[in-house]
Amino acid sequence: VLKLFFAPHTCALASHIALIDVGAEFETVRIDFRAEEQRKSDQGILTETPAILVFIAQSYPGAGLAPIAEPFAFARVQAFNNFICSTLHVAHAHRMRGSRWADDPAAIEAMQRKVPQSVGDAYALIERHWFDGPWVTGRDYTVCDPYLFTLAQWMEGDGVDPARFPKIADHRRRMADRSGVKQALAEELGPA
Amino acid sequence: VLKLFFAPHTCALASHIALIDVGAEFETVRIDFRAEEQRKSDQGILTETPAILVFIAQSYPGAGLAPIAEPFAFARVQAFNNFICSTLHVAHAHRMRGSRWADDPAAIEAMQRKVPQSVGDAYALIERHWFDGPWVTGRDYTVCDPYLFTLAQWMEGDGVDPARFPKIADHRRRMADRSGVKQALAEELGPA
């Protein structure tokens, strides 16, 4: 049975929602992110959210969470998820994980000051360029949707006003209303 | 016909090599990265190297550059490429593109100072954890290989000694000997 290793308030939420969306049988294992338990190696562990999301979609083709048989449409899904991971999430990470990229405390503070701008710029590009509506890639709900929702949870914490991005804010409201999203959040934020 | 928009010395090289590997018909269009021509919108443009690489592999299934029909093996390819993009390339980008994440010149210099460590740490993880040999994911050459090769071109510039990573250094030598790699480099670094 699939096991999802997660810590609350991380991008693991996206995979958690997708597992519920496809009706997968799975267990969740809460890990202590600070203790770096996530680095323990094991046979058959998958890492990296965009890879996990496509694995879930591909393992449950009936749920239709990614158009894997259509190379260009699939590449569009992949490109969006990659943008979330390597631009939006990376910009966000400069708020709490600046020590990955500099040692000087003043530099780490300078990174934190820029987060509202760099994260805001990434959302502006999503709002203007990526978001087709009603779901990220258009008519069909895909693995892009839980991933965007997961990051968008952190928008206010990053100092970005959701009112600047009406399509993303509306998407966040509609996602929050889905029973699968409510279930994933309850499982992650409930008692350990 | 496929058009590859590229600037020399960027991660576009990975897609360029893969296009030659699969025997694709394609044209290259050299763009001025500084002028941000790459942001010009057009119908049907794909961005994000991991998405482009899988699109190439999927469009030329006979070349066998990604095990798309095997979900777990495919996820392993995707996870590696995602690690390259969101950890290794992001660490590297702090050398020349620090202004994305801070405005203060001293902070940008502090980021540059940490690049040998953060990039070296990413290569250490590849050498120890990801690299199966003889190719990245084991017996078969995949789109992971041109992507690793492309980033590994920048290792010395990032202040990282390739001698620390015998498997990656050997991979770089074997890749540099491939005719497709020589052709892609000649096309990119030749006269405009």
GROMACS .gro file of C-alpha atoms in nm:
model
  384
    1VAL     CA    1   0.000   0.000   0.000
    2LEU     CA    2   0.124   0.350  -0.076
    3LYS     CA    3   0.262   0.545   0.217
    4LEU     CA    4   0.268   0.922   0.207
    5PHE     CA    5   0.537   1.068   0.431
    6PHE     CA    6   0.439   1.422   0.520
    7ALA     CA    7   0.490   1.710   0.754
    8PRO     CA    8   0.206   1.957   0.807
    9HIS     CA    9   0.228   2.287   0.620
   10THR     CA   10   0.454   2.147   0.348
   11CYS     CA   11   0.402   2.079  -0.020
   12ALA     CA   12   0.321   1.716   0.068
   13LEU     CA   13  -0.037   1.842   0.096
   14ALA     CA   14  -0.061   1.847  -0.284
   15SER     CA   15   0.014   1.475  -0.310
   16HIS     CA   16  -0.218   1.405  -0.017
   17ILE     CA   17  -0.509   1.574  -0.192
   18ALA     CA   18  -0.431   1.397  -0.519
   19LEU     CA   19  -0.426   1.056  -0.346
   20ILE     CA   20  -0.773   1.124  -0.210
   21ASP     CA   21  -0.890   1.258  -0.548
   22VAL     CA   22  -0.798   0.936  -0.727
   23GLY     CA   23  -0.944   0.714  -0.456
   24ALA     CA   24  -0.607   0.554  -0.374
   25GLU     CA   25  -0.555   0.319  -0.083
   26PHE     CA   26  -0.279   0.480   0.116
   27GLU     CA   27  -0.142   0.542   0.464
   28THR     CA   28   0.004   0.864   0.592
   29VAL     CA   29   0.320   0.880   0.801
   30ARG     CA   30   0.384   1.207   0.980
   31ILE     CA   31   0.755   1.287   0.993
   32ASP     CA   32   0.957   1.534   1.191
   33PHE     CA   33   1.090   1.767   0.925
   34ARG     CA   34   1.332   1.934   1.167
   35ALA     CA   35   1.492   1.601   1.253
   36GLU     CA   36   1.542   1.539   0.881
   37GLU     CA   37   1.377   1.200   0.908
   38GLN     CA   38   1.276   1.252   0.548
   39ARG     CA   39   1.634   1.171   0.445
   40LYS     CA   40   1.617   0.815   0.573
   41SER     CA   41   1.663   0.596   0.272
   42ASP     CA   42   1.444   0.306   0.187
   43GLN     CA   43   1.376   0.094  -0.117
   44GLY     CA   44   1.117   0.240  -0.345
   45ILE     CA   45   1.089   0.589  -0.205
   46LEU     CA   46   0.981   0.861  -0.442
   47THR     CA   47   1.067   1.224  -0.381
   48GLU     CA   48   0.989   1.554  -0.555
   49THR     CA   49   0.627   1.664  -0.566
   50PRO     CA   50   0.588   1.701  -0.945
   51ALA     CA   51   0.715   1.343  -0.992
   52ILE     CA   52   0.489   1.209  -0.716
   53LEU     CA   53   0.184   1.387  -0.856
   54VAL     CA   54   0.231   1.238  -1.202
   55PHE     CA   55   0.297   0.897  -1.048
   56ILE     CA   56  -0.037   0.920  -0.866
   57ALA     CA   57  -0.218   1.033  -1.181
   58GLN     CA   58  -0.058   0.758  -1.388
   59SER     CA   59  -0.130   0.488  -1.129
   60TYR     CA   60  -0.501   0.575  -1.130
   61PRO     CA   61  -0.570   0.653  -1.494
   62GLY     CA   62  -0.946   0.632  -1.445
   63ALA     CA   63  -0.939   0.946  -1.234
   64GLY     CA   64  -0.806   1.146  -1.528
   65LEU     CA   65  -0.577   1.372  -1.327
   66ALA     CA   66  -0.319   1.420  -1.605
   67PRO     CA   67  -0.350   1.388  -1.986
   68ILE     CA   68  -0.053   1.153  -2.008
   69ALA     CA   69  -0.150   1.010  -2.347
   70GLU     CA   70  -0.142   1.357  -2.509
   71PRO     CA   71   0.224   1.465  -2.512
   72PHE     CA   72   0.172   1.838  -2.558
   73ALA     CA   73  -0.114   1.869  -2.306
   74PHE     CA   74   0.083   1.655  -2.062
   75ALA     CA   75   0.391   1.874  -2.110
   76ARG     CA   76   0.177   2.176  -2.025
   77VAL     CA   77   0.076   2.012  -1.695
   78GLN     CA   78   0.437   1.923  -1.626
   79ALA     CA   79   0.563   2.272  -1.711
   80PHE     CA   80   0.313   2.431  -1.472
   81ASN     CA   81   0.406   2.196  -1.188
   82ASN     CA   82   0.771   2.258  -1.258
   83PHE     CA   83   0.717   2.634  -1.243
   84ILE     CA   84   0.543   2.592  -0.907
   85CYS     CA   85   0.833   2.386  -0.777
   86SER     CA   86   1.136   2.568  -0.912
   87THR     CA   87   1.014   2.929  -0.921
   88LEU     CA   88   0.719   2.981  -0.684
   89HIS     CA   89   0.825   2.735  -0.414
   90VAL     CA   90   1.188   2.845  -0.441
   91ALA     CA   91   1.087   3.211  -0.401
   92HIS     CA   92   0.877   3.117  -0.096
   93ALA     CA   93   1.163   2.914   0.052
   94HIS     CA   94   1.376   3.227   0.082
   95ARG     CA   95   1.153   3.333   0.372
   96MET     CA   96   1.231   3.040   0.603
   97ARG     CA   97   1.518   2.851   0.442
   98GLY     CA   98   1.756   3.130   0.342
   99SER     CA   99   2.040   2.947   0.516
  100ARG     CA  100   2.047   2.711   0.219
  101TRP     CA  101   2.187   2.988   0.003
  102ALA     CA  102   2.378   3.222   0.239
  103ASP     CA  103   2.534   3.213   0.584
  104ASP     CA  104   2.536   3.584   0.668
  105PRO     CA  105   2.233   3.675   0.889
  106ALA     CA  106   2.199   4.012   0.715
  107ALA     CA  107   2.182   3.835   0.378
  108ILE     CA  108   1.916   3.601   0.510
  109GLU     CA  109   1.714   3.901   0.625
  110ALA     CA  110   1.761   4.066   0.285
  111MET     CA  111   1.618   3.752   0.123
  112GLN     CA  112   1.318   3.760   0.357
  113ARG     CA  113   1.248   4.122   0.263
  114LYS     CA  114   1.227   4.033  -0.105
  115VAL     CA  115   0.986   3.740  -0.064
  116PRO     CA  116   0.666   3.947  -0.108
  117GLN     CA  117   0.800   4.072  -0.441
  118SER     CA  118   0.946   3.748  -0.577
  119VAL     CA  119   0.648   3.537  -0.467
  120GLY     CA  120   0.408   3.806  -0.590
  121ASP     CA  121   0.582   3.812  -0.930
  122ALA     CA  122   0.542   3.435  -0.960
  123TYR     CA  123   0.170   3.456  -0.881
  124ALA     CA  124   0.134   3.742  -1.130
  125LEU     CA  125   0.278   3.518  -1.401
  126ILE     CA  126   0.039   3.236  -1.304
  127GLU     CA  127  -0.261   3.470  -1.302
  128ARG     CA  128  -0.172   3.623  -1.640
  129HIS     CA  129  -0.002   3.342  -1.827
  130TRP     CA  130  -0.069   2.998  -1.684
  131PHE     CA  131  -0.420   2.997  -1.545
  132ASP     CA  132  -0.677   2.902  -1.808
  133GLY     CA  133  -0.980   2.848  -1.582
  134PRO     CA  134  -1.191   2.715  -1.433
  135TRP     CA  135  -0.902   2.483  -1.345
  136VAL     CA  136  -0.535   2.558  -1.398
  137THR     CA  137  -0.506   2.400  -1.741
  138GLY     CA  138  -0.865   2.467  -1.846
  139ARG     CA  139  -1.176   2.256  -1.836
  140ASP     CA  140  -1.028   1.955  -1.656
  141TYR     CA  141  -0.916   1.929  -1.295
  142THR     CA  142  -0.559   1.795  -1.294
  143VAL     CA  143  -0.272   1.745  -1.051
  144CYS     CA  144  -0.185   2.112  -1.114
  145ASP     CA  145  -0.484   2.214  -0.904
  146PRO     CA  146  -0.392   2.063  -0.566
  147TYR     CA  147  -0.035   2.183  -0.620
  148LEU     CA  148  -0.136   2.545  -0.681
  149PHE     CA  149  -0.379   2.527  -0.389
  150THR     CA  150  -0.107   2.400  -0.158
  151LEU     CA  151   0.130   2.686  -0.235
  152ALA     CA  152  -0.153   2.940  -0.229
  153GLN     CA  153  -0.212   2.847   0.138
  154TRP     CA  154   0.109   3.033   0.213
  155MET     CA  155   0.032   3.351   0.022
  156GLU     CA  156  -0.057   3.577   0.314
  157GLY     CA  157   0.237   3.442   0.514
  158ASP     CA  158   0.461   3.545   0.226
  159GLY     CA  159   0.323   3.898   0.243
  160VAL     CA  160   0.124   3.873  -0.078
  161ASP     CA  161  -0.233   4.002  -0.099
  162PRO     CA  162  -0.462   3.744  -0.267
  163ALA     CA  163  -0.688   4.027  -0.388
  164ARG     CA  164  -0.423   4.106  -0.652
  165PHE     CA  165  -0.494   3.771  -0.817
  166PRO     CA  166  -0.870   3.721  -0.863
  167LYS     CA  167  -0.844   3.395  -1.060
  168ILE     CA  168  -0.605   3.234  -0.811
  169ALA     CA  169  -0.809   3.357  -0.513
  170ASP     CA  170  -1.128   3.216  -0.665
  171HIS     CA  171  -0.950   2.887  -0.737
  172ARG     CA  172  -0.836   2.871  -0.374
  173ARG     CA  173  -1.195   2.918  -0.252
  174ARG     CA  174  -1.330   2.648  -0.483
  175MET     CA  175  -1.051   2.408  -0.388
  176ALA     CA  176  -1.109   2.468  -0.016
  177ASP     CA  177  -1.472   2.362  -0.069
  178ARG     CA  178  -1.382   2.020  -0.211
  179SER     CA  179  -1.436   1.731   0.026
  180GLY     CA  180  -1.097   1.575  -0.062
  181VAL     CA  181  -0.917   1.893   0.030
  182LYS     CA  182  -1.106   1.919   0.359
  183GLN     CA  183  -1.018   1.557   0.436
  184ALA     CA  184  -0.647   1.602   0.358
  185LEU     CA  185  -0.624   1.916   0.567
  186ALA     CA  186  -0.806   1.750   0.858
  187GLU     CA  187  -0.569   1.451   0.845
  188GLU     CA  188  -0.259   1.671   0.831
  189LEU     CA  189  -0.357   1.930   1.088
  190GLY     CA  190  -0.534   1.697   1.331
  191PRO     CA  191  -0.374   1.536   1.638
  192ALA     CA  192  -0.050   1.348   1.569
  193VAL     CA  193   0.871   2.147  -3.717
  194LEU     CA  194   0.995   2.182  -3.361
  195LYS     CA  195   1.186   2.498  -3.280
  196LEU     CA  196   1.428   2.506  -2.991
  197PHE     CA  197   1.480   2.856  -2.855
  198PHE     CA  198   1.813   2.867  -2.678
  199ALA     CA  199   2.089   3.085  -2.544
  200PRO     CA  200   2.441   2.941  -2.519
  201HIS     CA  201   2.555   2.826  -2.176
  202THR     CA  202   2.201   2.769  -2.049
  203CYS     CA  203   2.007   2.457  -1.957
  204ALA     CA  204   1.857   2.460  -2.309
  205LEU     CA  205   2.159   2.247  -2.400
  206ALA     CA  206   1.991   1.947  -2.235
  207SER     CA  207   1.690   1.966  -2.466
  208HIS     CA  208   1.918   2.030  -2.763
  209ILE     CA  209   2.114   1.711  -2.696
  210ALA     CA  210   1.793   1.512  -2.644
  211LEU     CA  211   1.648   1.636  -2.975
  212ILE     CA  212   1.959   1.509  -3.154
  213ASP     CA  213   1.951   1.184  -2.955
  214VAL     CA  214   1.598   1.103  -3.070
  215GLY     CA  215   1.665   1.201  -3.430
  216ALA     CA  216   1.406   1.480  -3.425
  217GLU     CA  217   1.362   1.725  -3.709
  218PHE     CA  218   1.404   2.064  -3.546
  219GLU     CA  219   1.534   2.416  -3.590
  220THR     CA  220   1.727   2.617  -3.338
  221VAL     CA  221   1.660   2.983  -3.268
  222ARG     CA  222   1.926   3.169  -3.074
  223ILE     CA  223   1.774   3.427  -2.841
  224ASP     CA  224   1.921   3.713  -2.646
  225PHE     CA  225   1.868   3.609  -2.288
  226ARG     CA  226   1.960   3.954  -2.157
  227ALA     CA  227   1.692   4.116  -2.369
  228GLU     CA  228   1.440   3.871  -2.224
  229GLU     CA  229   1.323   3.772  -2.569
  230GLN     CA  230   1.240   3.438  -2.417
  231ARG     CA  231   0.933   3.595  -2.259
  232LYS     CA  232   0.769   3.669  -2.593
  233SER     CA  233   0.449   3.472  -2.596
  234ASP     CA  234   0.341   3.253  -2.879
  235GLN     CA  235   0.090   2.976  -2.930
  236GLY     CA  236   0.223   2.637  -2.843
  237ILE     CA  237   0.539   2.732  -2.659
  238LEU     CA  238   0.665   2.490  -2.398
  239THR     CA  239   0.886   2.603  -2.113
  240GLU     CA  240   1.065   2.431  -1.824
  241THR     CA  241   1.340   2.187  -1.912
  242PRO     CA  242   1.203   1.878  -1.730
  243ALA     CA  243   0.871   1.916  -1.916
  244ILE     CA  244   1.045   1.969  -2.251
  245LEU     CA  245   1.271   1.668  -2.201
  246VAL     CA  246   0.978   1.435  -2.132
  247PHE     CA  247   0.789   1.585  -2.426
  248ILE     CA  248   1.084   1.501  -2.653
  249ALA     CA  249   1.110   1.148  -2.512
  250GLN     CA  250   0.737   1.090  -2.547
  251SER     CA  251   0.724   1.230  -2.901
  252TYR     CA  252   0.994   0.985  -3.014
  253PRO     CA  253   0.910   0.669  -2.822
  254GLY     CA  254   1.136   0.457  -3.042
  255ALA     CA  255   1.443   0.629  -2.900
  256GLY     CA  256   1.356   0.502  -2.552
  257LEU     CA  257   1.471   0.811  -2.364
  258ALA     CA  258   1.220   0.775  -2.077
  259PRO     CA  259   1.033   0.467  -1.944
  260ILE     CA  260   0.695   0.640  -1.968
  261ALA     CA  261   0.494   0.318  -1.965
  262GLU     CA  262   0.642   0.211  -1.630
  263PRO     CA  263   0.501   0.455  -1.372
  264PHE     CA  264   0.755   0.397  -1.096
  265ALA     CA  265   1.061   0.398  -1.324
  266PHE     CA  266   0.924   0.703  -1.501
  267ALA     CA  267   0.869   0.878  -1.167
  268ARG     CA  268   1.234   0.809  -1.082
  269VAL     CA  269   1.342   0.985  -1.404
  270GLN     CA  270   1.109   1.273  -1.328
  271ALA     CA  271   1.228   1.302  -0.968
  272PHE     CA  272   1.591   1.321  -1.077
  273ASN     CA  273   1.520   1.588  -1.337
  274ASN     CA  274   1.316   1.779  -1.083
  275PHE     CA  275   1.603   1.765  -0.835
  276ILE     CA  276   1.839   1.901  -1.102
  277CYS     CA  277   1.598   2.184  -1.177
  278SER     CA  278   1.479   2.287  -0.833
  279THR     CA  279   1.784   2.210  -0.616
  280LEU     CA  280   2.103   2.196  -0.827
  281HIS     CA  281   2.010   2.460  -1.083
  282VAL     CA  282   1.861   2.684  -0.812
  283ALA     CA  283   2.180   2.656  -0.606
  284HIS     CA  284   2.385   2.743  -0.916
  285ALA     CA  285   2.158   3.038  -0.998
  286HIS     CA  286   2.258   3.209  -0.674
  287ARG     CA  287   2.596   3.283  -0.835
  288MET     CA  288   2.468   3.499  -1.121
  289ARG     CA  289   2.102   3.562  -1.049
  290GLY     CA  290   2.101   3.654  -0.681
  291SER     CA  291   1.901   3.967  -0.761
  292ARG     CA  292   1.597   3.742  -0.799
  293TRP     CA  293   1.596   3.682  -0.425
  294ALA     CA  294   1.754   3.992  -0.266
  295ASP     CA  295   1.826   4.353  -0.355
  296ASP     CA  296   2.111   4.427  -0.114
  297PRO     CA  297   2.451   4.397  -0.293
  298ALA     CA  298   2.611   4.253   0.023
  299ALA     CA  299   2.341   3.984   0.035
  300ILE     CA  300   2.400   3.900  -0.330
  301GLU     CA  301   2.772   3.861  -0.254
  302ALA     CA  302   2.690   3.642   0.046
  303MET     CA  303   2.485   3.417  -0.183
  304GLN     CA  304   2.776   3.393  -0.427
  305ARG     CA  305   3.010   3.287  -0.148
  306LYS     CA  306   2.785   2.995  -0.056
  307VAL     CA  307   2.750   2.858  -0.410
  308PRO     CA  308   3.050   2.619  -0.391
  309GLN     CA  309   2.894   2.461  -0.082
  310SER     CA  310   2.531   2.447  -0.192
  311VAL     CA  311   2.615   2.326  -0.543
  312GLY     CA  312   2.872   2.083  -0.402
  313ASP     CA  313   2.611   1.945  -0.160
  314ALA     CA  314   2.370   1.884  -0.448
  315TYR     CA  315   2.637   1.698  -0.645
  316ALA     CA  316   2.727   1.496  -0.337
  317LEU     CA  317   2.366   1.382  -0.312
  318ILE     CA  318   2.362   1.289  -0.682
  319GLU     CA  319   2.690   1.097  -0.652
  320ARG     CA  320   2.576   0.909  -0.341
  321HIS     CA  321   2.203   0.873  -0.383
  322TRP     CA  322   2.084   0.926  -0.739
  323PHE     CA  323   2.352   0.799  -0.972
  324ASP     CA  324   2.308   0.429  -1.049
  325GLY     CA  325   2.558   0.395  -1.335
  326PRO     CA  326   2.659   0.363  -1.604
  327TRP     CA  327   2.385   0.613  -1.682
  328VAL     CA  328   2.198   0.818  -1.424
  329THR     CA  329   1.911   0.577  -1.372
  330GLY     CA  330   2.111   0.263  -1.447
  331ARG     CA  331   2.154   0.059  -1.760
  332ASP     CA  332   1.957   0.282  -1.996
  333TYR     CA  333   2.050   0.625  -2.125
  334THR     CA  334   1.756   0.859  -2.055
  335VAL     CA  335   1.676   1.230  -2.064
  336CYS     CA  336   1.838   1.248  -1.720
  337ASP     CA  337   2.179   1.212  -1.881
  338PRO     CA  338   2.192   1.522  -2.105
  339TYR     CA  339   2.038   1.722  -1.818
  340LEU     CA  340   2.306   1.618  -1.567
  341PHE     CA  341   2.576   1.676  -1.832
  342THR     CA  342   2.446   2.026  -1.901
  343LEU     CA  343   2.462   2.133  -1.537
  344ALA     CA  344   2.795   1.958  -1.485
  345GLN     CA  345   2.945   2.190  -1.748
  346TRP     CA  346   2.920   2.465  -1.489
  347MET     CA  347   3.084   2.279  -1.201
  348GLU     CA  348   3.425   2.445  -1.208
  349GLY     CA  349   3.263   2.787  -1.258
  350ASP     CA  350   3.064   2.721  -0.943
  351GLY     CA  351   3.385   2.654  -0.751
  352VAL     CA  352   3.326   2.279  -0.720
  353ASP     CA  353   3.608   2.031  -0.787
  354PRO     CA  354   3.487   1.747  -1.013
  355ALA     CA  355   3.746   1.515  -0.857
  356ARG     CA  356   3.518   1.495  -0.550
  357PHE     CA  357   3.257   1.314  -0.761
  358PRO     CA  358   3.417   1.030  -0.957
  359LYS     CA  359   3.091   0.891  -1.097
  360ILE     CA  360   2.969   1.229  -1.218
  361ALA     CA  361   3.312   1.321  -1.359
  362ASP     CA  362   3.328   0.993  -1.549
  363HIS     CA  363   2.974   1.048  -1.678
  364ARG     CA  364   3.074   1.393  -1.799
  365ARG     CA  365   3.368   1.250  -1.992
  366ARG     CA  366   3.156   0.978  -2.155
  367MET     CA  367   2.883   1.228  -2.245
  368ALA     CA  368   3.137   1.469  -2.397
  369ASP     CA  369   3.249   1.188  -2.627
  370ARG     CA  370   2.903   1.131  -2.774
  371SER     CA  371   2.855   1.265  -3.125
  372GLY     CA  372   2.515   1.416  -3.040
  373VAL     CA  373   2.666   1.614  -2.756
  374LYS     CA  374   2.950   1.739  -2.977
  375GLN     CA  375   2.698   1.842  -3.240
  376ALA     CA  376   2.476   2.030  -2.993
  377LEU     CA  377   2.773   2.213  -2.842
  378ALA     CA  378   2.908   2.305  -3.186
  379GLU     CA  379   2.568   2.443  -3.289
  380GLU     CA  380   2.530   2.643  -2.970
  381LEU     CA  381   2.881   2.778  -2.937
  382GLY     CA  382   2.945   2.836  -3.307
  383PRO     CA  383   2.896   3.169  -3.489
  384ALA     CA  384   2.551   3.326  -3.442
   0.00000   0.00000   0.00000
